[in-house]
Amino acid sequence: MQERRWLLEGVERPDADALDVYRRNGGYDGAWRAFDEIDPAAVIDEVEAAGLRGHGGAWRPVAARWRAAGALGGVRALLVDVSESESGRFRDRKLAERLPHRLIEGALIAAHALTADDVYLCVRADWRRARSVLGHAMDEARAAGWIDRALGRSGHAVRLHLHPVPGPLPARGTDQLLPHLIECSRPEPRASNGTNDLPTLFGAPVLVHTAATLAFLPAILARGSGAFRELGSADFPGTVAISVSGHIRRPGLFEVEIGSGSFGELIDTLAGGVVDETDLLAVFPGGAPALDGDALKSLQIDPGVWSQPGGGEHEGSFGCGTIVVADDAVTPLDLAARWLDHAAQLGCGQCPVCREGSVWLIQHLQRLREGGVTAIDPSALQERLEILAHGEGEGLAICGHPTVAAHVTQGLLQIAPEHVDSQASAGATPIDDDAPLRTADSIHLRF
Amino acid sequence: MTQLAIAERLRATVGEARLQSLLQAYAESRGAILPLAVLLRDEGVGIDDDVVTWIAQTCITSTAMVTSALSAFPELMNDPDSITVCDGLSCRLMGAGYVQRLLRDRLGSDRVCTSPCQNACSSAPIVQVRGTLYGGLQEASLQALAQRLEQPERAS
Amino acid sequence: MPPMTARCHIEIDDRAVEATRGQSVLEALHTHGVVVPALCHHPGLSCPATCRSCVVQVEGQGGSRMVTACNHTVAEGMIIRTEDSESRSLRSRALAEMVQRHAMECPICPASGECELQEAIGGHGPQAQAHELAGSSERVALGARLHFEAGRCIQCSRCARFEQEVSGAGQVGIKGRGPQIEITTGPAGVDHPLSGNLVDLCPAGALVDPASTVAAPAWTLRSVDTTCGSCATGCAVRADVDSAGQVTRLRPRLDSDVNDWWMCDEGRFGFDQELEGRLRLPEPATPDEETAWHVAVDRLRRRMAQPRSAVWLSPFLTLEEASVLIDAATTWGARLFLWSVEDRGEMSFPGGFRISGSRAPNTTGVGRLREAGETSVGTTKDLQTAIGEDQVGQLLMCGGGPAGVRPRLDRSGVSFLATHNLVSYEKADLVLPASHWLEKDGTFVNDRQQLRRVRPARAPMAGQTDLELFLQLAGREPTSAAEIFRELASRHEWLEGSSHAQLDANQRTHPQGVAAGGAWVDTLQRQGLLVIEDPAR
């Protein structure tokens, strides 16, 4: 297995964030073609031919969304999610810090193709460096005239804004979440009303994309859709950038061809294997149940093998392919408790099933850790997790945040039931206090 | 100097023009609540009742709405000078608990706070001090960082 | 009747029915008598669909799905199921989650008996273990007539949306995140003039009027539908009367032409000062003593039949009362004048609600009688001029407004003054007690020319109503307000086709009840478990 860089091309180049370095290496060639050589409709054709899908986790075909938006009368603004909001993922932050112009170029191409008037780059405020780098890159791009060449609906230049997002958002439902976040300043997704209506910002229709999705556009336009299509699987062409962290020798961001190997290979070859070569378990913060080492080895890096979005056999969601690895110094129960607590704090609190369900579960996992299985009703625990997991599908939740929380927890509890009792009888040893400081051998693409 | 006075000074330093362009980026000025709050924090202004009122007036909305918005992001309410230890999953695994305990012992609990995942997980465990990220902390580098933070703050 | 194209055919629980296109599934269900809980939804507010307690099964294009009834619209051929075990169990689950931390204190909660949450749990909720993590409630005062019981809040966000969309004051918002969310207010609490509606809106008894905690429980009250007489907006209201015959509270009724689901605090809380006030006149009086009604009536008729008599009409009178009094004045040969109450300026709100500038409920109505009448009616200024020119020897001055609204008139030179008022604040030769609008039967015309029906919620404190008094003054046989309105309608073109019965039918309570809070009482009524006696019906 080897890296194939499209999204991260040039990420290690010195001063990769500077406009002249980016431009010298083919940056803004895609924008040039999109603005000056072909019309917006042809840009959409090119994206369709490439088969690009959204890298935010839902993997919807990008061109199809653009066409659907056009059929509904078009959009006024494009909202770009540069907030990551998933524990363990660091792809978009890296992109914003190292390759801000690729992100800006992609956003401008999309805005031009959609004839959107405004682009809001919604960047996490606590990533100070990412914000200043992006802000500087926007100034550079503006001075060089790139922003003025992207034209919105009115024929005027697209307006590019940086909208700071002060903290992480709920893990799912970004489409309805980001516009609402700007409107009411609270991290609350709006409920779907079952129609295909576009999300709105102050009443105007908008489209929401994840940063990484748009950052593929410059290369697709510059190198042509064919080269992109050649990579990956038939349904999921191209590459994917996987964030690998945790107890791993060489944590980092690895961009690989979709379907070119398994997570086991990725961890053992590119990421250098598990620290101390002990047993491992893996957490997929994107919403798939956690796995133990054996199950992980054969699992392909391909959204198609997951039930979400590919309809495959593996339960849960491929998400963005983010993976957090833990060795056997950590017990799954501790991890589950921590995970749920984390998820509860990041929820918006609107739907009772998520708000109250997580309160109940946290309390019962705590009882389990302290008193063992006799302290709780295990079937009730499983039932509440099931309810949480099916929240969105059964109409009890407006977004997939509880599903993600439940899937990860369910997997962790399944991995090692024997841990549950032995740990409880030995008295709780929460990871909070006793875990020692650990160190990776090296870091792939250091922050 | 009250926080409000600092906020008013901001109008002078940031400039009326930039403030206006920030407000005009949104069809309704209440869209600028979070951008304004972040701008204030960047300038080292803590959020208190006066500042909430100031944001409400500037964005033509009520104080309850501003409180409602800001309270959804505990990060905004922390002291801008506090030392933030990332408490995300990867950092936890790599010893964020140890980092928290050590920094709290050395620097006092009130100077140290935790945050949700900061999305720099390959460098876990990480600590953020006034916007600067310290990652891949090992025993030695952590001790050195703690020592440096123990020094009386330089006026910069 | 909407055109046929606006209808569509749907099926509800195996029953083929018609629905209106564009209607929500929830509305269609309600129209056809199927009740599902909807705790975050309020028909007067935007629909966030976050409580998820109205989940039903819908079959349409693309197979069967569980959807929230409140924010999905009906479509031709849609099959809706509410009775299947899956959707029942999902609704029960949503409710169980919602009450998990809800303070279980129904026995001491003033909302008990008309609580939407209680109703929802009763009909759709879980059987046991619901309040597993509940604590007790902590009370916070948000305003003089608004307290917040934190432990009862179910985070439905109705109050916060009301503050954004209807009052526009934005004084209540949602604070925090995840399991910790709760409602918050600005430093001033809630002090806008529509704050009382928050109590009606709250589906869980978390926002309460502190006065209601010592009032009679909801299920012992009987209700009368009437119109608020506190200003010329003429909000449709429901007056709740306790077993002692006291009006304990007013709540708005849905009237989309006038007040939607809302009313102002002045109307809601201001009435009992006048209605039950200690200073109200119990019977007619002269400066020296109280007299019997028939003595007072005889004396007044005798004096008013003398030359140089004048009658000052009040805009607090109903159409029926004013018309009979005009008749009496005509037989006396008395000149007529109309008190015009000073306009304080209209107050309007983002949701379309408004508080009229005129504090008198029937200025328009009495004014229109004047325009149409054979006799001319002068203004306050005309009356003042007439008094100044010594043309007024006997004056009957009608008032009837609240204590703060008093006529300004210099009466020096008037040799006989009779006043007709709720309280006596003026030295007069004869003082006649007036009826409060909650004791009146009749009609008002609001400042938008809409006929508003006023119905008595309690017996007149003075033993007889204004209408009875005026009939005696006019020397007429006792008759009903409805009969007098019929006479009016035959004389006045603008009232043609109207009648009390027709107005009552139009003002029938909306299927969704009095402002949301009354749904539980309505359900009990539907089930025949509670009979609301209404003396006026």
GROMACS .gro file of C-alpha atoms in nm, chain C residues 221-352:
model
  132
  824LEU     CA    1  -6.326   2.567   3.679
  825ARG     CA    2  -6.602   2.636   3.434
  826SER     CA    3  -6.532   2.849   3.131
  827VAL     CA    4  -6.706   3.119   2.936
  828ASP     CA    5  -6.595   3.234   2.594
  829THR     CA    6  -6.608   3.608   2.559
  830THR     CA    7  -6.416   3.910   2.430
  831CYS     CA    8  -6.163   4.105   2.631
  832GLY     CA    9  -6.291   4.454   2.707
  833SER     CA   10  -5.960   4.605   2.808
  834CYS     CA   11  -5.894   4.775   2.477
  835ALA     CA   12  -6.029   4.813   2.128
  836THR     CA   13  -5.837   4.513   1.991
  837GLY     CA   14  -6.113   4.287   2.122
  838CYS     CA   15  -5.915   3.968   2.179
  839ALA     CA   16  -6.112   3.647   2.194
  840VAL     CA   17  -6.070   3.517   2.547
  841ARG     CA   18  -6.192   3.244   2.772
  842ALA     CA   19  -6.281   3.337   3.128
  843ASP     CA   20  -6.239   3.064   3.385
  844VAL     CA   21  -6.474   3.082   3.681
  845ASP     CA   22  -6.428   2.893   4.006
  846SER     CA   23  -6.698   2.724   4.208
  847ALA     CA   24  -6.756   3.043   4.408
  848GLY     CA   25  -6.842   3.226   4.089
  849GLN     CA   26  -6.521   3.432   4.085
  850VAL     CA   27  -6.342   3.482   3.755
  851THR     CA   28  -5.996   3.342   3.833
  852ARG     CA   29  -5.818   3.405   3.507
  853LEU     CA   30  -5.843   3.496   3.142
  854ARG     CA   31  -5.673   3.313   2.862
  855PRO     CA   32  -5.673   3.391   2.491
  856ARG     CA   33  -5.874   3.187   2.246
  857LEU     CA   34  -5.766   3.135   1.889
  858ASP     CA   35  -5.911   3.399   1.661
  859SER     CA   36  -5.692   3.432   1.354
  860ASP     CA   37  -5.874   3.748   1.244
  861VAL     CA   38  -5.797   3.933   1.564
  862ASN     CA   39  -5.552   3.797   1.818
  863ASP     CA   40  -5.432   3.453   1.696
  864TRP     CA   41  -5.340   3.263   2.012
  865TRP     CA   42  -5.234   3.560   2.218
  866MET     CA   43  -5.346   3.838   2.450
  867CYS     CA   44  -5.163   4.112   2.636
  868ASP     CA   45  -5.079   4.114   3.006
  869GLU     CA   46  -5.288   4.422   3.070
  870GLY     CA   47  -5.600   4.240   2.953
  871ARG     CA   48  -5.504   3.913   3.113
  872PHE     CA   49  -5.409   4.039   3.457
  873GLY     CA   50  -5.580   4.379   3.473
  874PHE     CA   51  -5.942   4.268   3.490
  875ASP     CA   52  -5.980   4.162   3.852
  876GLN     CA   53  -5.877   4.495   3.995
  877GLU     CA   54  -6.196   4.642   3.850
  878LEU     CA   55  -6.411   4.332   3.863
  879GLU     CA   56  -6.349   4.233   4.222
  880GLY     CA   57  -6.220   4.564   4.354
  881ARG     CA   58  -6.322   4.669   4.705
  882LEU     CA   59  -6.433   5.008   4.580
  883ARG     CA   60  -6.696   4.878   4.343
  884LEU     CA   61  -7.036   5.020   4.400
  885PRO     CA   62  -7.277   4.762   4.542
  886GLU     CA   63  -7.595   4.964   4.481
  887PRO     CA   64  -7.718   5.308   4.372
  888ALA     CA   65  -7.642   5.593   4.610
  889THR     CA   66  -7.710   5.958   4.674
  890PRO     CA   67  -7.453   6.173   4.852
  891ASP     CA   68  -7.621   6.082   5.180
  892GLU     CA   69  -7.733   5.723   5.151
  893GLU     CA   70  -7.767   5.412   4.944
  894THR     CA   71  -8.097   5.375   4.771
  895ALA     CA   72  -8.293   5.097   4.612
  896TRP     CA   73  -8.271   5.050   4.236
  897HIS     CA   74  -8.636   5.138   4.166
  898VAL     CA   75  -8.607   5.460   4.370
  899ALA     CA   76  -8.296   5.561   4.181
  900VAL     CA   77  -8.449   5.478   3.841
  901ASP     CA   78  -8.765   5.678   3.915
  902ARG     CA   79  -8.567   5.976   4.034
  903LEU     CA   80  -8.339   5.974   3.734
  904ARG     CA   81  -8.626   5.941   3.485
  905ARG     CA   82  -8.803   6.231   3.649
  906ARG     CA   83  -8.503   6.460   3.645
  907MET     CA   84  -8.392   6.367   3.295
  908ALA     CA   85  -8.739   6.438   3.151
  909GLN     CA   86  -8.686   6.805   3.240
  910PRO     CA   87  -8.556   7.047   2.977
  911ARG     CA   88  -8.183   7.098   2.927
  912SER     CA   89  -8.097   6.731   2.990
  913ALA     CA   90  -7.797   6.558   2.837
  914VAL     CA   91  -7.669   6.201   2.826
  915TRP     CA   92  -7.300   6.132   2.792
  916LEU     CA   93  -7.254   5.793   2.627
  917SER     CA   94  -6.956   5.578   2.715
  918PRO     CA   95  -6.744   5.372   2.471
  919PHE     CA   96  -6.739   5.103   2.741
  920LEU     CA   97  -7.105   5.027   2.670
  921THR     CA   98  -7.208   4.744   2.440
  922LEU     CA   99  -7.395   4.819   2.119
  923GLU     CA  100  -7.716   4.694   2.281
  924GLU     CA  101  -7.674   4.906   2.594
  925ALA     CA  102  -7.588   5.217   2.398
  926SER     CA  103  -7.883   5.170   2.167
  927VAL     CA  104  -8.132   5.135   2.454
  928LEU     CA  105  -7.983   5.434   2.632
  929ILE     CA  106  -8.009   5.640   2.313
  930ASP     CA  107  -8.376   5.539   2.297
  931ALA     CA  108  -8.425   5.652   2.658
  932ALA     CA  109  -8.253   5.983   2.589
  933THR     CA  110  -8.468   6.036   2.284
  934THR     CA  111  -8.788   5.987   2.485
  935TRP     CA  112  -8.654   6.237   2.740
  936GLY     CA  113  -8.564   6.480   2.468
  937ALA     CA  114  -8.211   6.482   2.609
  938ARG     CA  115  -7.913   6.576   2.397
  939LEU     CA  116  -7.655   6.305   2.331
  940PHE     CA  117  -7.278   6.324   2.357
  941LEU     CA  118  -7.008   6.056   2.332
  942TRP     CA  119  -6.701   6.033   2.553
  943SER     CA  120  -6.394   5.988   2.339
  944VAL     CA  121  -6.118   5.819   2.537
  945GLU     CA  122  -5.773   5.949   2.473
  946ASP     CA  123  -5.565   5.738   2.232
  947ARG     CA  124  -5.236   5.617   2.378
  948GLY     CA  125  -5.090   5.489   2.049
  949GLU     CA  126  -5.106   5.138   1.909
  950MET     CA  127  -4.839   4.885   2.004
  951SER     CA  128  -4.765   4.617   1.746
  952PHE     CA  129  -4.544   4.309   1.759
  953PRO     CA  130  -4.344   4.110   1.502
  954GLY     CA  131  -4.591   3.822   1.502
  955GLY     CA  132  -4.874   4.055   1.395
   0.00000   0.00000   0.00000
